[in-house]
Amino acid sequence: MIKMIRDVLAAEAAAITSIPDDNPFAECVTLFLQSKQRAGKLVISGVGKAGEVGKKMATTFCSVGLPSVFLHPLEAQHGDLGILHPQDVLLLISNSGKTREVIELEWLARRLHPDLKVITLTGNPGSDLAKSSDLVLSTGGPKEVCPLGLAPTTSTTTMVVIGDVLAVLVVHI
């Protein structure tokens, strides 16, 4: 049991250290702060576990003085898209980069506000969602530590860490 625990901890730590350090962290934070200067906010969206990570990110950014909200992609399609304004930045989270609801949200958001800045956080920087974004943050695509490969584990760990890096940079910049 102890070996299994150590193996999981080692896999999670390895996933964190494998996050690409050439991610456009500074460019993302610049967009966030420019949006704030224009009375905008950071709107974060995702589905499932990625959505839960997005909710955590939104509250963390609020804690450091960056106005942020979580927008569920399905709710956006049923009227909540009105929360999104042209001076905002949209951060989409999808490990696969293929989440239908997130792709549809990106399409609707761009249709509503063609000049909206969109950032994608994904484990698949080659996905169509990533290609349609202004900036892409890669998790490094870590292998899930779940032995069944079903439960998001290392992927969500890296997403949370990337969110924390961005929040700390907001404070420093």
Tab-separated table of C-alpha atoms in Angstrom:
chain	number	residue	atom	x	y	z
A	1	MET	CA	0.000	0.000	0.000
A	2	ILE	CA	2.803	2.452	0.859
A	3	LYS	CA	4.481	1.739	-2.485
A	4	MET	CA	1.219	2.407	-4.307
A	5	ILE	CA	0.831	5.727	-2.464
A	6	ARG	CA	4.394	6.722	-3.284
A	7	ASP	CA	3.888	5.757	-6.932
A	8	VAL	CA	0.781	7.941	-7.203
A	9	LEU	CA	2.565	10.867	-5.553
A	10	ALA	CA	5.562	10.408	-7.846
A	11	ALA	CA	3.328	10.290	-10.947
A	12	GLU	CA	1.499	13.465	-9.913
A	13	ALA	CA	4.802	15.238	-9.168
A	14	ALA	CA	6.220	14.135	-12.525
A	15	ALA	CA	3.128	15.461	-14.294
A	16	ILE	CA	3.585	18.847	-12.642
A	17	THR	CA	7.245	19.063	-13.607
A	18	SER	CA	6.305	18.116	-17.179
A	19	ILE	CA	4.098	21.183	-17.669
A	20	PRO	CA	5.760	23.009	-20.559
A	21	ASP	CA	7.594	26.064	-19.267
A	22	ASP	CA	7.275	27.695	-22.676
A	23	ASN	CA	3.512	28.017	-22.161
A	24	PRO	CA	2.401	31.609	-22.822
A	25	PHE	CA	1.860	32.357	-19.116
A	26	ALA	CA	2.962	36.004	-19.311
A	27	GLU	CA	0.905	36.635	-22.459
A	28	CYS	CA	-2.208	35.218	-20.771
A	29	VAL	CA	-1.720	37.370	-17.689
A	30	THR	CA	-1.206	40.421	-19.916
A	31	LEU	CA	-4.584	39.710	-21.553
A	32	PHE	CA	-6.193	39.275	-18.123
A	33	LEU	CA	-4.846	42.592	-16.855
A	34	GLN	CA	-5.708	44.461	-20.070
A	35	SER	CA	-9.246	43.135	-19.739
A	36	LYS	CA	-9.437	44.323	-16.131
A	37	GLN	CA	-8.224	47.803	-17.173
A	38	ARG	CA	-11.132	47.937	-19.651
A	39	ALA	CA	-13.609	46.965	-16.860
A	40	GLY	CA	-13.696	43.413	-18.184
A	41	LYS	CA	-13.334	40.081	-16.461
A	42	LEU	CA	-11.984	36.595	-16.958
A	43	VAL	CA	-14.724	34.126	-17.893
A	44	ILE	CA	-13.699	30.500	-17.349
A	45	SER	CA	-15.544	27.503	-18.723
A	46	GLY	CA	-15.270	23.734	-18.843
A	47	VAL	CA	-17.306	20.574	-18.330
A	48	GLY	CA	-16.999	17.821	-15.733
A	49	LYS	CA	-13.785	17.725	-13.714
A	50	ALA	CA	-12.254	20.410	-15.949
A	51	GLY	CA	-15.248	22.565	-15.086
A	52	GLU	CA	-14.649	22.003	-11.390
A	53	VAL	CA	-11.047	23.102	-11.897
A	54	GLY	CA	-12.387	26.176	-13.714
A	55	LYS	CA	-14.608	27.047	-10.748
A	56	LYS	CA	-11.600	26.820	-8.444
A	57	MET	CA	-9.562	29.020	-10.778
A	58	ALA	CA	-12.301	31.674	-10.913
A	59	THR	CA	-12.404	31.947	-7.125
A	60	THR	CA	-8.602	32.027	-6.918
A	61	PHE	CA	-8.406	34.859	-9.452
A	62	CYS	CA	-11.050	36.794	-7.514
A	63	SER	CA	-8.923	36.298	-4.386
A	64	VAL	CA	-6.011	38.084	-6.065
A	65	GLY	CA	-8.145	40.948	-7.386
A	66	LEU	CA	-8.854	39.767	-10.931
A	67	PRO	CA	-12.611	39.785	-11.580
A	68	SER	CA	-13.513	36.266	-12.711
A	69	VAL	CA	-16.591	34.116	-13.141
A	70	PHE	CA	-17.299	30.534	-14.118
A	71	LEU	CA	-19.699	30.008	-17.010
A	72	HIS	CA	-21.021	26.515	-17.627
A	73	PRO	CA	-21.096	25.861	-21.399
A	74	LEU	CA	-24.579	24.340	-21.295
A	75	GLU	CA	-26.001	27.252	-19.295
A	76	ALA	CA	-24.348	29.627	-21.776
A	77	GLN	CA	-26.386	28.028	-24.557
A	78	HIS	CA	-29.565	28.656	-22.573
A	79	GLY	CA	-29.212	32.356	-21.876
A	80	ASP	CA	-26.169	32.829	-19.667
A	81	LEU	CA	-23.911	33.810	-22.580
A	82	GLY	CA	-25.017	37.373	-21.788
A	83	ILE	CA	-22.428	37.409	-18.967
A	84	LEU	CA	-19.745	37.594	-21.672
A	85	HIS	CA	-18.778	41.061	-22.904
A	86	PRO	CA	-16.350	42.116	-25.651
A	87	GLN	CA	-13.741	43.398	-23.158
A	88	ASP	CA	-13.629	40.035	-21.340
A	89	VAL	CA	-11.202	37.148	-21.839
A	90	LEU	CA	-12.591	33.621	-22.219
A	91	LEU	CA	-10.533	30.750	-20.775
A	92	LEU	CA	-11.748	27.360	-22.011
A	93	ILE	CA	-10.633	24.171	-20.275
A	94	SER	CA	-10.785	20.827	-22.067
A	95	ASN	CA	-8.239	18.072	-21.546
A	96	SER	CA	-8.989	16.498	-24.928
A	97	GLY	CA	-9.636	19.770	-26.712
A	98	LYS	CA	-12.637	17.972	-28.200
A	99	THR	CA	-15.359	18.582	-25.597
A	100	ARG	CA	-18.452	19.326	-27.675
A	101	GLU	CA	-20.042	21.782	-25.242
A	102	VAL	CA	-16.806	23.769	-24.934
A	103	ILE	CA	-16.315	23.873	-28.705
A	104	GLU	CA	-19.893	25.087	-29.122
A	105	LEU	CA	-19.332	27.771	-26.478
A	106	GLU	CA	-16.237	29.022	-28.305
A	107	TRP	CA	-18.243	29.230	-31.543
A	108	LEU	CA	-21.136	31.089	-29.877
A	109	ALA	CA	-18.793	33.463	-28.037
A	110	ARG	CA	-16.912	34.365	-31.237
A	111	ARG	CA	-20.190	34.851	-33.066
A	112	LEU	CA	-21.402	37.216	-30.345
A	113	HIS	CA	-18.060	39.031	-29.916
A	114	PRO	CA	-15.784	38.404	-32.933
A	115	ASP	CA	-12.768	40.149	-31.364
A	116	LEU	CA	-13.029	38.313	-28.029
A	117	LYS	CA	-9.713	36.919	-26.783
A	118	VAL	CA	-9.913	33.161	-26.189
A	119	ILE	CA	-7.387	31.038	-24.316
A	120	THR	CA	-7.559	27.237	-24.233
A	121	LEU	CA	-6.072	25.092	-21.469
A	122	THR	CA	-5.692	21.554	-22.786
A	123	GLY	CA	-3.694	18.373	-22.884
A	124	ASN	CA	-4.064	18.388	-26.677
A	125	PRO	CA	-2.548	21.576	-28.130
A	126	GLY	CA	-3.109	20.220	-31.645
A	127	SER	CA	-6.892	20.059	-31.212
A	128	ASP	CA	-9.285	22.158	-33.277
A	129	LEU	CA	-10.292	24.022	-30.105
A	130	ALA	CA	-6.673	24.957	-29.422
A	131	LYS	CA	-6.113	25.959	-33.048
A	132	SER	CA	-9.083	28.342	-32.917
A	133	SER	CA	-7.772	30.063	-29.770
A	134	ASP	CA	-5.592	33.137	-29.437
A	135	LEU	CA	-3.350	31.443	-26.849
A	136	VAL	CA	-2.941	27.826	-25.763
A	137	LEU	CA	-1.792	26.587	-22.372
A	138	SER	CA	-0.681	22.954	-22.500
A	139	THR	CA	-0.791	20.621	-19.527
A	140	GLY	CA	1.846	18.490	-21.219
A	141	GLY	CA	-0.742	15.746	-21.765
A	142	PRO	CA	0.161	13.631	-18.738
A	143	LYS	CA	-0.941	10.007	-18.530
A	144	GLU	CA	-3.678	9.607	-15.946
A	145	VAL	CA	-2.485	7.849	-12.809
A	146	CYS	CA	-5.887	6.148	-12.446
A	147	PRO	CA	-5.160	2.461	-13.158
A	148	LEU	CA	-8.328	2.213	-15.257
A	149	GLY	CA	-7.479	5.371	-17.183
A	150	LEU	CA	-10.986	6.646	-16.466
A	151	ALA	CA	-10.792	9.186	-13.661
A	152	PRO	CA	-9.162	12.537	-14.425
A	153	THR	CA	-6.212	12.615	-12.038
A	154	THR	CA	-2.890	13.941	-13.289
A	155	SER	CA	-4.635	15.993	-15.985
A	156	THR	CA	-6.662	17.930	-13.420
A	157	THR	CA	-3.635	18.271	-11.145
A	158	THR	CA	-1.724	19.992	-13.939
A	159	MET	CA	-4.713	22.210	-14.744
A	160	VAL	CA	-4.919	23.391	-11.132
A	161	VAL	CA	-1.189	24.079	-11.033
A	162	ILE	CA	-1.343	26.087	-14.265
A	163	GLY	CA	-4.175	28.141	-12.762
A	164	ASP	CA	-2.076	28.758	-9.657
A	165	VAL	CA	0.919	29.840	-11.759
A	166	LEU	CA	-1.303	32.347	-13.581
A	167	ALA	CA	-2.768	33.678	-10.318
A	168	VAL	CA	0.675	34.157	-8.773
A	169	LEU	CA	1.817	35.972	-11.926
A	170	VAL	CA	-1.221	38.250	-11.719
A	171	VAL	CA	-0.088	39.256	-8.231
A	172	HIS	CA	3.528	39.810	-9.280
A	173	ILE	CA	2.764	41.689	-12.502
